[in-house]
Amino acid sequence: MKRNCIRIGFLLAITMSFAQNKTTQKADKLFESYQYVNAIEEYLTIANKEEPNQYVFKQLGDSYYNLNNYEAAAKWYAKAVETKKVDAETYYYYAQTLKSQGKYKEANAQMDVFAYMIPNDIRAIEHKKNPNYIPSLANKSKLFDVLDTAISSKEANDFGAYLTNDNTLYFVSTRNSSGKTDKWNNQPYLDIFKIIRNSDGTLSESTPVNELNTPYHDGPVTISADGKTMFFARDGHSTGNFVKNKNTNVKVGQQGLYKAILIDGKWSQVEPLPFNSTAYSVSSPSLSKDGKTLYFASNMVGGLGESDIWKVEVQENGFGTPINLGTSVNTPEKENFPFITDDNELYFASSGKQGFGGLDVFKIDLNKSEEAINLGKPVNTEKDDFSFSVNKKLNIGYFSSNRNGFDAIYSATPVCKAQTIVLITDSKTGYKLSNANVAILDSKGNIITTQKSDSQGKVIYDVECDLNYTIKATLEHYEIADASLKNTVSGINNVNIEMVPEEVIITETEVLLNDVYFDFNKSNITDRGATELDKLVRVMLKNPTMVIQVKSHTDSKGNKNYNLKLSERRAQSTVQYIISKGINKDRISGKGYGSTMPKINCDSNCTDEQHAQNRRSEFIIVKK
């Protein structure tokens, strides 16, 4: 398929540099011009007639490998390595074909030979470092749930799915009916199609994007955040971006990138990007959210392998110089199909990093200095898995795989793994506060668990997705603080809590605290009330001769007699709480006054705010 079109000539050049003769001349010309299906026919004729020939075996292996027929490729690579006269790369590709069939023990044996022959190659180094990585990779936690989609069928190959924020799904497919085929693999050329994704996740019928499609390969695509600019790949045959092979008289086209603008619902004003070339291919574009960086795959000079991931700055009046993403992403093998998320995570396919076989999908956070991680199963399999994209706003991804014998598009729904990182700071100084008691409560107010903030003022909780939580923080000499966490999302949910240092005002006659709250019609001390009373306890401990009288008041609602009794109960509850904290009973007394001493004398015409001001406790200094 087109996913193989980006390929450097390094391996092919080495292959063609030895053991050629007049017998293989016709087959070699077909191979050299990428006509692998026809080349295979010629090589098979030779293999069936001539003496066993390591060169022909290897050429057959490479031809089938280039067509992703790994089982057939493995058969001919096995014959080639029997002669023990092949180059190291043949052992490597033989190992890759074995992995693609799940034959990991046999693949490791071939990788051992490869690593012995070229021990300084990065692939050899990685193999020797961790040759038996498959069990740990297979057992890693699942990141995505994978489902078939209604897009694909066995009659066509589909990939390059890209979902816009307005629920338009673009992809490329061989389902066109032109009848024109690519001599590379005798498959129809690719066209760009689109589908509308409905609100329930179902998909409409696909329609071709006729204004962009040509008789040759077109796509895949990427679109700007505002939906008005598209970058897409196109085969060089339709634009003259090709060279003619002198030996075979075949026009060898290169992939190029193009820009289009959406005008009146149609893509128009198509123009090529300035770094397209007849010497190399550029394809698989992906545009950053801000529209300032374009990622793509290419085998241009300066890369590390057969094809690499690159990026280029999108400037107001042009483009910068393409930059290779380096060894954190690229290897001596194939890296292709980059996709950059809104938060700067890069997904890409690689056959050079340790995977299950063929192409595997990897992810790297470009905001951090870290290694790329394999997405694991069920996204990756022993076959080719590639062209991964994800719309984080709509919480759905798509990728392609030939796990069932043809390139099909699958959906990938993120497995929700949510964390809440709580940061506790001083509201005045901004200092990070350690040893705060930080509780997380469910939507009904039940405490799930409590932790202490670390030296950086942080607490980390694993939480469930799409739920509401409350975070409550307490710390000595600070007022209680809380924050709401609504509709938790997959990934990191950050919560910042600024704690206010407690300030107790002491006048000549009174210790002023915040309201000491009681539950409606009750006299027991609440958690929030206890926090305020603890402030009074600390004041009295610092002032050992101080004597306090608690005056408890209610509003004017309800019966006066009842209010008087309720306020008395609350006053005595307050006194008992203070005594329980170690204050001598001779230093604290209390009395309830009901509604007889209102702060605001508004009788039966009080507003809610005035009623609230009348419901109060006063802490009168009897003696300093």
Coordinates of C-alpha atoms in Angstrom, one line a residue:
M1 CA 0.0 0.0 0.0
K2 CA 0.9 3.6 -0.1
R3 CA 2.3 3.4 3.4
N4 CA 5.4 1.8 1.7
C5 CA 5.9 4.5 -0.8
I6 CA 8.3 6.4 1.5
R7 CA 11.4 4.4 1.2
I8 CA 15.0 5.3 0.9
G9 CA 17.1 3.6 -1.8
F10 CA 19.9 2.5 0.6
L11 CA 18.9 -1.2 1.0
L12 CA 17.9 -1.4 -2.7
A13 CA 21.2 0.0 -3.8
I14 CA 23.2 -2.5 -1.7
T15 CA 21.0 -5.3 -3.0
M16 CA 21.5 -4.3 -6.6
S17 CA 25.3 -3.9 -6.2
F18 CA 26.3 -7.5 -6.3
A19 CA 25.5 -10.8 -7.9
Q20 CA 23.5 -9.4 -10.8
N21 CA 23.9 -11.1 -14.1
K22 CA 22.2 -11.3 -17.5
T23 CA 19.8 -13.9 -16.1
T24 CA 18.4 -11.5 -13.6
Q25 CA 18.6 -8.3 -15.7
K26 CA 14.9 -8.1 -16.5
A27 CA 13.8 -8.8 -12.9
D28 CA 16.4 -6.4 -11.6
K29 CA 15.1 -3.6 -13.7
L30 CA 11.5 -4.2 -12.5
F31 CA 12.8 -4.3 -8.9
E32 CA 14.8 -1.1 -9.4
S33 CA 11.7 0.7 -10.6
Y34 CA 9.6 -0.5 -7.6
Q35 CA 7.4 -2.9 -9.8
Y36 CA 7.6 -5.6 -7.2
V37 CA 4.7 -7.7 -8.3
N38 CA 6.2 -8.1 -11.8
A39 CA 9.7 -8.5 -10.4
I40 CA 8.5 -11.4 -8.2
E41 CA 7.2 -13.2 -11.3
E42 CA 10.6 -13.0 -13.0
Y43 CA 12.6 -13.9 -9.9
L44 CA 10.3 -16.9 -9.3
T45 CA 10.9 -18.1 -12.9
I46 CA 14.7 -17.9 -12.3
A47 CA 14.5 -19.6 -8.9
N48 CA 12.5 -22.5 -10.4
K49 CA 14.9 -23.0 -13.3
E50 CA 18.4 -22.1 -12.1
E51 CA 20.7 -23.5 -9.5
P52 CA 20.0 -22.3 -5.9
N53 CA 21.0 -18.6 -6.0
Q54 CA 21.4 -16.6 -2.8
Y55 CA 21.0 -13.3 -4.7
V56 CA 17.6 -14.3 -6.2
F57 CA 16.4 -15.6 -2.8
K58 CA 17.3 -12.3 -1.2
Q59 CA 15.6 -10.3 -4.0
L60 CA 12.4 -12.4 -3.6
G61 CA 12.5 -11.8 0.2
D62 CA 13.0 -8.0 -0.3
S63 CA 10.2 -7.9 -3.0
Y64 CA 7.7 -9.7 -0.8
Y65 CA 8.8 -7.6 2.2
N66 CA 8.2 -4.4 0.3
L67 CA 4.7 -5.7 -0.4
N68 CA 4.1 -6.5 3.3
N69 CA 3.7 -10.2 2.5
Y70 CA 5.9 -11.2 5.4
E71 CA 5.1 -14.9 5.3
A72 CA 6.4 -15.2 1.8
A73 CA 9.3 -12.9 2.5
A74 CA 10.3 -15.1 5.5
K75 CA 10.3 -18.2 3.2
W76 CA 12.9 -16.7 0.8
Y77 CA 15.0 -15.0 3.5
A78 CA 15.3 -18.4 5.1
K79 CA 16.7 -19.8 1.9
A80 CA 19.0 -16.8 1.5
V81 CA 20.6 -17.0 5.0
E82 CA 21.3 -20.8 4.5
T83 CA 24.2 -19.7 2.3
K84 CA 25.6 -17.6 5.1
K85 CA 26.8 -15.1 2.5
V86 CA 24.2 -12.4 2.9
D87 CA 24.6 -9.0 4.5
A88 CA 23.5 -8.1 8.0
E89 CA 20.4 -6.3 6.9
T90 CA 19.0 -9.6 5.4
Y91 CA 19.2 -11.2 8.9
Y92 CA 17.4 -8.1 10.3
Y93 CA 14.6 -8.2 7.8
Y94 CA 14.3 -12.0 8.2
A95 CA 13.8 -11.4 12.0
Q96 CA 11.2 -8.8 11.2
T97 CA 9.2 -11.2 9.1
L98 CA 9.4 -13.8 11.8
K99 CA 8.1 -11.4 14.4
S100 CA 5.2 -10.5 12.1
Q101 CA 4.2 -14.2 12.4
G102 CA 4.6 -14.3 16.2
K103 CA 7.7 -16.4 15.9
Y104 CA 9.7 -14.4 18.5
K105 CA 12.2 -17.1 19.5
E106 CA 13.2 -17.7 15.9
A107 CA 13.3 -13.9 15.3
N108 CA 15.7 -13.5 18.3
A109 CA 18.1 -16.1 16.8
Q110 CA 18.3 -14.0 13.6
M111 CA 18.7 -10.8 15.6
D112 CA 21.6 -12.4 17.4
V113 CA 23.4 -12.9 14.1
F114 CA 22.6 -9.4 13.0
A115 CA 23.9 -7.9 16.3
Y116 CA 27.1 -10.0 16.0
M117 CA 27.7 -8.7 12.5
I118 CA 27.2 -5.0 13.2
P119 CA 27.4 -4.6 17.0
N120 CA 27.4 -0.8 17.0
D121 CA 24.2 -0.4 15.1
I122 CA 21.5 1.1 17.4
R123 CA 19.1 -1.8 16.6
A124 CA 21.8 -4.3 17.7
I125 CA 22.5 -2.3 20.9
E126 CA 18.8 -2.3 21.7
H127 CA 18.4 -6.0 21.0
K128 CA 21.4 -7.0 23.2
K129 CA 20.1 -4.7 26.0
N130 CA 16.7 -6.3 26.1
P131 CA 16.3 -9.3 23.8
N132 CA 13.2 -10.8 25.5
Y133 CA 11.1 -7.7 25.7
I134 CA 7.9 -9.3 24.3
P135 CA 6.4 -10.6 27.6
S136 CA 6.7 -7.2 29.4
L137 CA 5.3 -5.5 26.3
A138 CA 2.4 -7.9 26.0
N139 CA 1.5 -7.4 29.7
K140 CA 1.6 -3.7 29.9
S141 CA -1.7 -1.9 30.9
K142 CA -4.1 -1.3 28.1
L143 CA -4.2 2.3 26.8
F144 CA -7.1 2.0 24.3
D145 CA -10.1 -0.1 23.6
V146 CA -10.2 -1.1 20.0
L147 CA -13.2 -1.8 17.8
D148 CA -13.8 -2.4 14.1
T149 CA -15.5 0.4 12.2
A150 CA -18.0 0.4 9.4
I151 CA -15.6 2.1 7.1
S152 CA -13.5 -0.8 5.8
S153 CA -14.2 -3.9 3.8
K154 CA -12.1 -6.6 2.3
E155 CA -12.6 -5.1 -1.2
A156 CA -10.4 -2.0 -0.4
N157 CA -7.5 -0.8 1.7
D158 CA -8.2 2.1 4.0
F159 CA -6.0 4.2 6.3
G160 CA -5.0 7.7 7.2
A161 CA -8.1 8.5 9.2
Y162 CA -8.3 12.0 10.5
L163 CA -11.2 13.4 12.5
T164 CA -11.9 17.1 12.6
N165 CA -13.5 18.9 15.5
D166 CA -16.7 19.3 13.4
N167 CA -17.0 15.5 13.2
T168 CA -15.8 15.1 9.6
L169 CA -13.6 12.0 9.2
Y170 CA -11.1 12.1 6.3
F171 CA -9.3 9.0 5.1
V172 CA -7.6 7.5 2.0
S173 CA -8.7 4.4 0.2
T174 CA -8.2 2.2 -2.8
R175 CA -12.0 1.9 -3.2
N176 CA -12.1 4.2 -6.3
S177 CA -13.5 2.7 -9.5
S178 CA -11.1 4.2 -12.0
G179 CA -9.5 0.9 -12.9
K180 CA -6.0 2.4 -12.9
T181 CA -3.5 0.5 -10.8
D182 CA -0.1 1.2 -9.3
K183 CA 2.6 -1.0 -10.8
W184 CA 4.2 -1.1 -7.3
N185 CA 1.6 -3.6 -6.1
N186 CA -1.1 -3.9 -8.8
Q187 CA -3.5 -2.1 -6.5
P188 CA -5.8 0.8 -7.4
Y189 CA -4.5 4.3 -6.7
L190 CA -5.5 6.0 -3.4
D191 CA -8.1 8.7 -3.2
I192 CA -9.2 11.0 -0.4
F193 CA -12.7 10.2 1.1
K194 CA -14.7 11.7 3.9
I195 CA -17.4 10.5 6.2
I196 CA -19.6 12.4 8.7
R197 CA -19.4 11.0 12.3
N198 CA -22.8 11.2 13.9
S199 CA -23.4 12.3 17.5
D200 CA -23.9 8.7 18.6
G201 CA -20.5 7.7 17.0
T202 CA -22.0 6.0 14.0
L203 CA -20.6 6.9 10.5
S204 CA -22.4 8.0 7.4
E205 CA -21.6 6.7 3.9
S206 CA -18.2 7.8 2.5
T207 CA -17.9 10.2 -0.3
P208 CA -14.8 11.1 -2.4
V209 CA -13.3 14.5 -2.1
N210 CA -13.4 15.0 -5.8
E211 CA -11.8 18.4 -6.0
L212 CA -8.5 16.9 -4.5
N213 CA -8.4 13.5 -6.2
T214 CA -6.3 12.8 -9.3
P215 CA -5.7 9.6 -11.3
Y216 CA -2.8 8.9 -9.0
H217 CA -2.2 8.6 -5.2
D218 CA -3.8 11.4 -3.1
G219 CA -3.7 11.7 0.7
P220 CA -3.5 11.4 3.6
V221 CA -4.5 14.8 5.0
T222 CA -4.2 17.1 8.0
I223 CA -6.4 20.2 8.7
S224 CA -5.9 23.4 10.7
A225 CA -7.8 23.9 13.9
D226 CA -10.1 26.4 12.3
G227 CA -10.9 23.9 9.5
K228 CA -9.9 26.3 6.7
T229 CA -6.5 25.0 5.7
M230 CA -5.5 21.5 4.6
F231 CA -2.1 19.9 4.0
F232 CA -2.1 16.7 2.1
A233 CA 0.1 14.3 0.2
R234 CA 0.0 13.6 -3.5
D235 CA 1.8 11.4 -5.9
G236 CA 4.3 13.2 -8.1
H237 CA 3.0 11.7 -11.3
S238 CA 0.0 14.1 -11.3
T239 CA 2.2 17.2 -10.9
G240 CA 5.3 16.3 -12.9
N241 CA 7.3 15.5 -9.7
F242 CA 9.0 12.4 -11.0
V243 CA 12.1 11.2 -12.8
K244 CA 12.3 8.6 -15.6
N245 CA 14.4 5.5 -15.0
K246 CA 16.8 5.3 -17.9
N247 CA 17.0 1.5 -17.7
T248 CA 13.3 0.7 -17.5
N249 CA 11.8 3.9 -19.0
V250 CA 9.5 3.9 -16.0
K251 CA 8.5 7.2 -14.5
V252 CA 9.3 7.0 -10.7
G253 CA 7.2 9.5 -8.9
Q254 CA 7.9 11.0 -5.4
Q255 CA 5.3 11.9 -2.8
G256 CA 4.9 15.6 -2.2
L257 CA 3.0 17.8 0.2
Y258 CA 0.4 20.3 -0.9
K259 CA -1.7 23.0 0.7
A260 CA -5.3 23.7 0.0
I261 CA -7.8 26.4 1.2
L262 CA -11.5 25.8 2.0
I263 CA -13.6 28.2 -0.1
D264 CA -17.4 27.9 -0.3
G265 CA -17.2 24.3 1.1
K266 CA -14.7 23.2 -1.5
W267 CA -10.9 22.7 -1.2
S268 CA -9.2 24.9 -3.8
Q269 CA -6.1 27.0 -4.4
V270 CA -3.9 23.9 -4.3
E271 CA -0.1 24.7 -4.2
P272 CA 3.0 22.5 -3.6
L273 CA 5.2 23.1 -0.6
P274 CA 8.7 24.4 -1.4
F275 CA 10.6 21.4 -0.1
N276 CA 9.0 18.8 -2.4
S277 CA 11.6 17.1 -4.6
T278 CA 12.1 14.5 -7.3
A279 CA 15.0 13.1 -5.2
Y280 CA 12.9 12.1 -2.2
S281 CA 9.4 11.8 -0.9
V282 CA 7.5 13.8 1.8
S283 CA 4.2 12.5 3.0
S284 CA 1.9 11.9 6.0
P285 CA 1.5 15.5 7.2
S286 CA 0.2 16.5 10.7
L287 CA -0.3 20.1 11.7
S288 CA 0.1 21.4 15.3
K289 CA -2.9 23.0 17.0
D290 CA -1.5 26.5 16.7
G291 CA -0.8 25.9 13.0
K292 CA 2.9 26.8 13.4
T293 CA 4.5 23.4 13.0
L294 CA 4.0 20.8 10.3
Y295 CA 5.2 17.3 11.0
F296 CA 5.7 14.8 8.1
A297 CA 7.6 11.7 7.0
S298 CA 10.4 11.7 4.5
N299 CA 13.5 10.0 3.2
M300 CA 15.2 13.3 2.4
V301 CA 19.0 13.6 2.9
G302 CA 20.0 14.0 6.5
G303 CA 17.7 11.3 7.9
L304 CA 18.7 8.3 10.1
G305 CA 16.9 5.5 8.3
E306 CA 14.6 4.4 5.4
S307 CA 12.1 7.1 6.4
D308 CA 12.1 9.6 9.3
I309 CA 9.8 11.9 11.1
W310 CA 10.6 15.6 10.4
K311 CA 9.1 19.0 11.3
V312 CA 9.1 22.4 9.6
E313 CA 8.0 25.8 10.8
V314 CA 4.9 27.2 9.1
Q315 CA 5.7 30.9 8.6
E316 CA 3.4 33.7 7.6
N317 CA 4.9 33.9 4.1
G318 CA 6.5 30.4 3.7
F319 CA 8.2 27.6 5.5
G320 CA 11.4 27.2 7.5
T321 CA 14.0 24.5 7.0
P322 CA 12.9 20.9 7.8
I323 CA 14.3 19.6 11.0
N324 CA 14.8 15.9 11.8
L325 CA 13.3 14.8 15.1
G326 CA 16.4 12.8 16.0
T327 CA 17.0 9.5 17.7
S328 CA 14.3 9.9 20.3
V329 CA 11.9 9.2 17.5
N330 CA 13.8 7.9 14.4
T331 CA 15.8 4.7 13.9
P332 CA 17.7 3.2 10.9
E333 CA 14.4 1.7 9.9
K334 CA 11.0 3.1 8.9
E335 CA 9.3 5.8 10.9
N336 CA 6.1 7.1 9.3
F337 CA 2.6 8.5 9.9
P338 CA 3.2 11.2 12.5
F339 CA 0.3 12.7 14.3
I340 CA 0.7 15.6 16.8
T341 CA -2.0 16.1 19.4
D342 CA -3.3 19.4 20.8
D343 CA -1.1 19.0 23.9
N344 CA 2.1 18.1 21.9
E345 CA 2.1 14.4 22.1
L346 CA 3.4 12.7 18.9
Y347 CA 2.1 9.4 17.7
F348 CA 4.0 7.6 14.9
A349 CA 4.6 4.2 13.4
S350 CA 8.0 2.5 13.5
S351 CA 9.5 -0.8 12.4
G352 CA 12.9 0.1 14.0
K353 CA 11.9 0.3 17.7
Q354 CA 11.1 -2.8 19.7
G355 CA 7.6 -4.0 18.9
F356 CA 5.4 -6.9 18.2
G357 CA 6.3 -7.1 14.5
G358 CA 6.0 -5.1 11.3
L359 CA 5.0 -1.5 12.1
D360 CA 4.0 -0.7 15.7
V361 CA 2.5 2.6 16.9
F362 CA 4.5 4.6 19.4
K363 CA 3.9 7.8 21.4
I364 CA 6.3 10.4 22.8
D365 CA 5.5 13.6 24.8
L366 CA 7.5 16.3 23.0
N367 CA 7.2 18.5 26.1
K368 CA 9.4 16.2 28.1
S369 CA 12.8 14.5 27.7
E370 CA 11.7 10.9 27.5
E371 CA 11.7 7.9 25.3
A372 CA 8.9 6.9 23.0
I373 CA 6.6 4.2 24.4
N374 CA 4.9 1.4 22.5
L375 CA 1.1 1.6 22.8
G376 CA 0.9 -2.1 23.4
K377 CA -2.0 -4.4 22.7
P378 CA -4.7 -4.2 21.4
V379 CA -3.5 -1.3 19.2
N380 CA -0.4 -3.1 18.2
T381 CA -0.2 -6.7 16.9
E382 CA 2.3 -8.9 15.1
K383 CA 1.1 -7.3 11.8
D384 CA 1.4 -3.7 10.6
D385 CA -0.3 -1.2 12.8
F386 CA 0.0 2.4 11.8
S387 CA -1.6 5.8 10.9
F388 CA -2.8 6.5 14.5
S389 CA -4.6 9.8 15.2
V390 CA -6.7 10.9 18.1
N391 CA -9.1 13.8 18.6
K392 CA -8.8 14.6 22.4
K393 CA -11.7 17.0 22.2
L394 CA -14.1 14.3 21.0
N395 CA -12.2 11.6 23.0
I396 CA -11.8 9.1 20.1
G397 CA -8.9 7.9 18.0
Y398 CA -8.5 6.0 14.8
F399 CA -5.7 3.8 13.3
S400 CA -5.1 1.3 10.6
S401 CA -3.9 -2.3 10.7
N402 CA -3.6 -5.2 8.3
R403 CA -4.1 -7.7 11.1
N404 CA -6.9 -9.3 9.1
G405 CA -5.1 -9.4 5.8
F406 CA -6.0 -5.9 4.4
D407 CA -5.5 -2.3 5.6
A408 CA -8.6 -1.5 7.6
I409 CA -9.5 1.4 9.9
Y410 CA -10.2 0.7 13.6
S411 CA -11.5 3.0 16.4
A412 CA -9.4 3.5 19.5
T413 CA -11.1 4.8 22.6
P414 CA -8.8 5.9 25.4
V415 CA -9.0 3.8 28.5
C416 CA -9.7 6.4 31.1
K417 CA -6.8 6.6 33.6
A418 CA -7.2 9.8 35.6
Q419 CA -5.0 11.3 38.2
T420 CA -5.6 14.4 40.3
I421 CA -2.6 16.4 41.3
V422 CA -3.4 18.7 44.2
L423 CA -1.0 21.6 44.9
I424 CA -1.3 23.3 48.3
T425 CA 0.1 26.8 48.6
D426 CA 0.0 29.8 51.0
S427 CA -2.4 32.4 49.6
K428 CA -0.2 35.3 50.6
T429 CA 3.3 34.1 49.9
G430 CA 2.7 31.5 47.3
Y431 CA 4.9 29.1 49.3
K432 CA 4.2 25.4 48.8
L433 CA 2.8 23.9 52.0
S434 CA 3.9 20.5 53.2
N435 CA 2.2 18.3 55.8
A436 CA -1.3 19.6 55.0
N437 CA -4.1 17.0 55.5
V438 CA -5.7 16.7 52.1
A439 CA -8.9 14.7 51.8
I440 CA -10.7 13.7 48.7
L441 CA -14.5 13.4 49.0
D442 CA -17.0 11.8 46.6
S443 CA -20.0 13.6 45.2
K444 CA -22.0 12.7 48.4
G445 CA -19.4 14.2 50.7
N446 CA -17.9 10.9 51.9
I447 CA -14.2 11.0 52.5
I448 CA -12.5 8.5 50.2
T449 CA -9.0 8.9 51.5
T450 CA -6.7 11.5 53.1
Q451 CA -3.0 12.1 52.5
K452 CA -0.4 14.6 53.6
S453 CA 1.1 17.0 51.1
D454 CA 4.8 16.3 50.3
S455 CA 7.7 18.7 50.5
Q456 CA 6.5 20.3 47.2
G457 CA 3.0 20.8 48.5
K458 CA 1.6 18.0 46.3
V459 CA -0.8 15.1 46.8
I460 CA -1.6 12.7 43.9
Y461 CA -4.8 10.7 43.8
D462 CA -5.9 8.1 41.3
V463 CA -9.6 8.9 40.4
E464 CA -12.3 7.7 38.1
C465 CA -13.3 9.6 34.9
D466 CA -16.4 11.7 34.4
L467 CA -17.1 12.1 38.2
N468 CA -17.2 15.0 40.6
Y469 CA -15.0 15.3 43.6
T470 CA -14.3 17.7 46.4
I471 CA -10.8 18.3 47.7
K472 CA -10.5 19.6 51.3
A473 CA -7.2 20.8 52.9
T474 CA -6.5 21.5 56.6
L475 CA -3.3 22.7 58.2
E476 CA -2.5 24.1 61.6
H477 CA -2.6 28.0 61.6
Y478 CA -4.5 28.0 58.3
E479 CA -8.2 28.2 57.5
I480 CA -9.9 25.2 56.0
A481 CA -9.8 25.3 52.2
D482 CA -11.5 23.3 49.6
A483 CA -12.0 23.0 45.8
S484 CA -14.4 21.3 43.5
L485 CA -13.2 18.9 40.8
K486 CA -15.9 18.4 38.2
N487 CA -16.1 15.9 35.3
T488 CA -12.6 14.4 35.7
V489 CA -10.9 13.6 32.4
S490 CA -8.4 11.0 31.3
G491 CA -4.9 12.0 32.2
I492 CA -3.9 14.7 34.7
N493 CA -6.5 16.8 36.5
N494 CA -4.7 19.7 38.3
V495 CA -6.2 21.3 41.4
N496 CA -4.6 24.3 43.1
I497 CA -5.7 25.2 46.6
E498 CA -4.5 28.4 48.2
M499 CA -4.7 28.3 52.0
V500 CA -5.4 31.5 53.9
P501 CA -3.3 31.9 57.0
E502 CA -5.5 32.2 60.0
E503 CA -5.7 35.6 61.6
V504 CA -7.4 36.0 64.9
I505 CA -8.2 39.6 65.9
I506 CA -8.1 40.4 69.6
T507 CA -9.7 43.6 70.7
E508 CA -9.9 45.1 74.2
T509 CA -13.2 43.3 74.8
E510 CA -13.5 40.4 72.3
V511 CA -11.7 37.6 70.4
L512 CA -13.0 37.9 66.8
L513 CA -13.4 34.6 64.9
N514 CA -15.1 33.7 61.7
D515 CA -18.6 32.3 62.0
V516 CA -18.8 29.2 64.1
Y517 CA -21.3 27.2 62.0
F518 CA -23.9 24.8 63.3
D519 CA -26.1 22.5 61.3
F520 CA -29.7 23.7 61.0
N521 CA -31.6 23.1 64.2
K522 CA -28.6 21.4 65.8
S523 CA -26.1 22.2 68.5
N524 CA -23.2 19.8 67.8
I525 CA -19.9 21.3 66.7
T526 CA -19.2 20.9 62.9
D527 CA -15.8 20.4 61.4
R528 CA -15.7 23.9 60.1
G529 CA -16.9 25.2 63.5
A530 CA -14.2 23.2 65.2
T531 CA -11.5 24.8 63.0
E532 CA -12.6 28.3 64.3
L533 CA -12.8 27.2 67.9
D534 CA -9.3 25.7 67.6
K535 CA -8.1 29.2 66.9
L536 CA -9.6 30.4 70.2
V537 CA -7.9 27.5 72.0
R538 CA -4.5 28.6 70.6
V539 CA -5.2 32.2 71.7
M540 CA -6.0 31.1 75.2
L541 CA -3.0 28.8 75.4
K542 CA -0.8 31.8 74.5
N543 CA -2.6 33.9 77.1
P544 CA -2.9 31.7 80.2
T545 CA -4.7 34.2 82.3
M546 CA -7.4 35.0 79.7
V547 CA -11.0 34.2 80.7
I548 CA -13.7 34.0 78.0
Q549 CA -17.5 34.1 78.0
V550 CA -19.2 32.6 75.0
K551 CA -22.4 34.4 74.0
S552 CA -24.5 32.4 71.5
H553 CA -27.3 34.1 69.5
T554 CA -29.9 33.0 67.0
D555 CA -31.9 34.9 64.4
S556 CA -35.5 36.0 65.0
K557 CA -37.1 33.2 63.1
G558 CA -39.2 30.7 65.1
N559 CA -40.4 30.7 68.7
K560 CA -38.4 32.9 71.1
N561 CA -38.5 30.3 73.8
Y562 CA -37.2 27.7 71.4
N563 CA -34.5 30.0 70.2
L564 CA -33.3 30.7 73.7
K565 CA -33.0 27.0 74.5
L566 CA -31.2 26.2 71.2
S567 CA -28.7 29.0 71.7
E568 CA -28.0 27.8 75.3
R569 CA -27.3 24.3 73.9
R570 CA -24.9 25.7 71.3
A571 CA -23.2 27.9 73.9
Q572 CA -22.6 24.9 76.2
S573 CA -21.4 22.7 73.3
T574 CA -18.9 25.4 72.5
V575 CA -17.7 25.5 76.1
Q576 CA -17.4 21.7 76.3
Y577 CA -15.4 21.7 73.1
I578 CA -12.9 24.3 74.4
I579 CA -12.5 22.4 77.7
S580 CA -11.9 19.2 75.8
K581 CA -8.9 20.8 74.2
G582 CA -7.2 21.3 77.5
I583 CA -8.5 24.7 78.7
N584 CA -9.4 24.8 82.4
K585 CA -13.2 25.0 83.0
D586 CA -12.7 28.0 85.2
R587 CA -11.5 30.0 82.2
I588 CA -14.5 29.4 79.9
S589 CA -18.3 29.9 80.4
G590 CA -21.2 30.3 78.0
K591 CA -24.7 31.5 77.8
G592 CA -27.4 31.5 75.2
Y593 CA -29.4 34.6 74.4
G594 CA -31.6 33.4 71.7
S595 CA -32.9 36.3 69.6
T596 CA -33.0 38.8 72.5
M597 CA -29.8 40.6 71.6
P598 CA -29.8 41.0 67.8
K599 CA -26.8 42.6 66.0
I600 CA -29.3 44.2 63.6
N601 CA -32.6 45.1 65.0
C602 CA -34.9 44.4 62.1
D603 CA -37.7 42.4 63.9
S604 CA -39.8 40.5 61.4
N605 CA -38.5 42.4 58.3
C606 CA -35.0 41.0 58.3
T607 CA -33.4 40.0 55.1
D608 CA -31.6 36.7 54.8
E609 CA -28.3 38.5 55.1
Q610 CA -29.5 40.3 58.3
H611 CA -30.7 37.0 59.7
A612 CA -27.3 35.5 59.0
Q613 CA -25.5 38.3 60.9
N614 CA -27.8 37.9 63.9
R615 CA -26.9 34.1 64.0
R616 CA -23.5 34.5 65.7
S617 CA -21.3 33.5 68.6
E618 CA -19.3 36.1 70.4
F619 CA -16.2 35.4 72.5
I620 CA -16.1 38.1 75.2
I621 CA -12.9 38.7 77.1
V622 CA -13.9 38.7 80.8
K623 CA -10.2 38.8 81.9
K624 CA -7.0 39.3 80.0

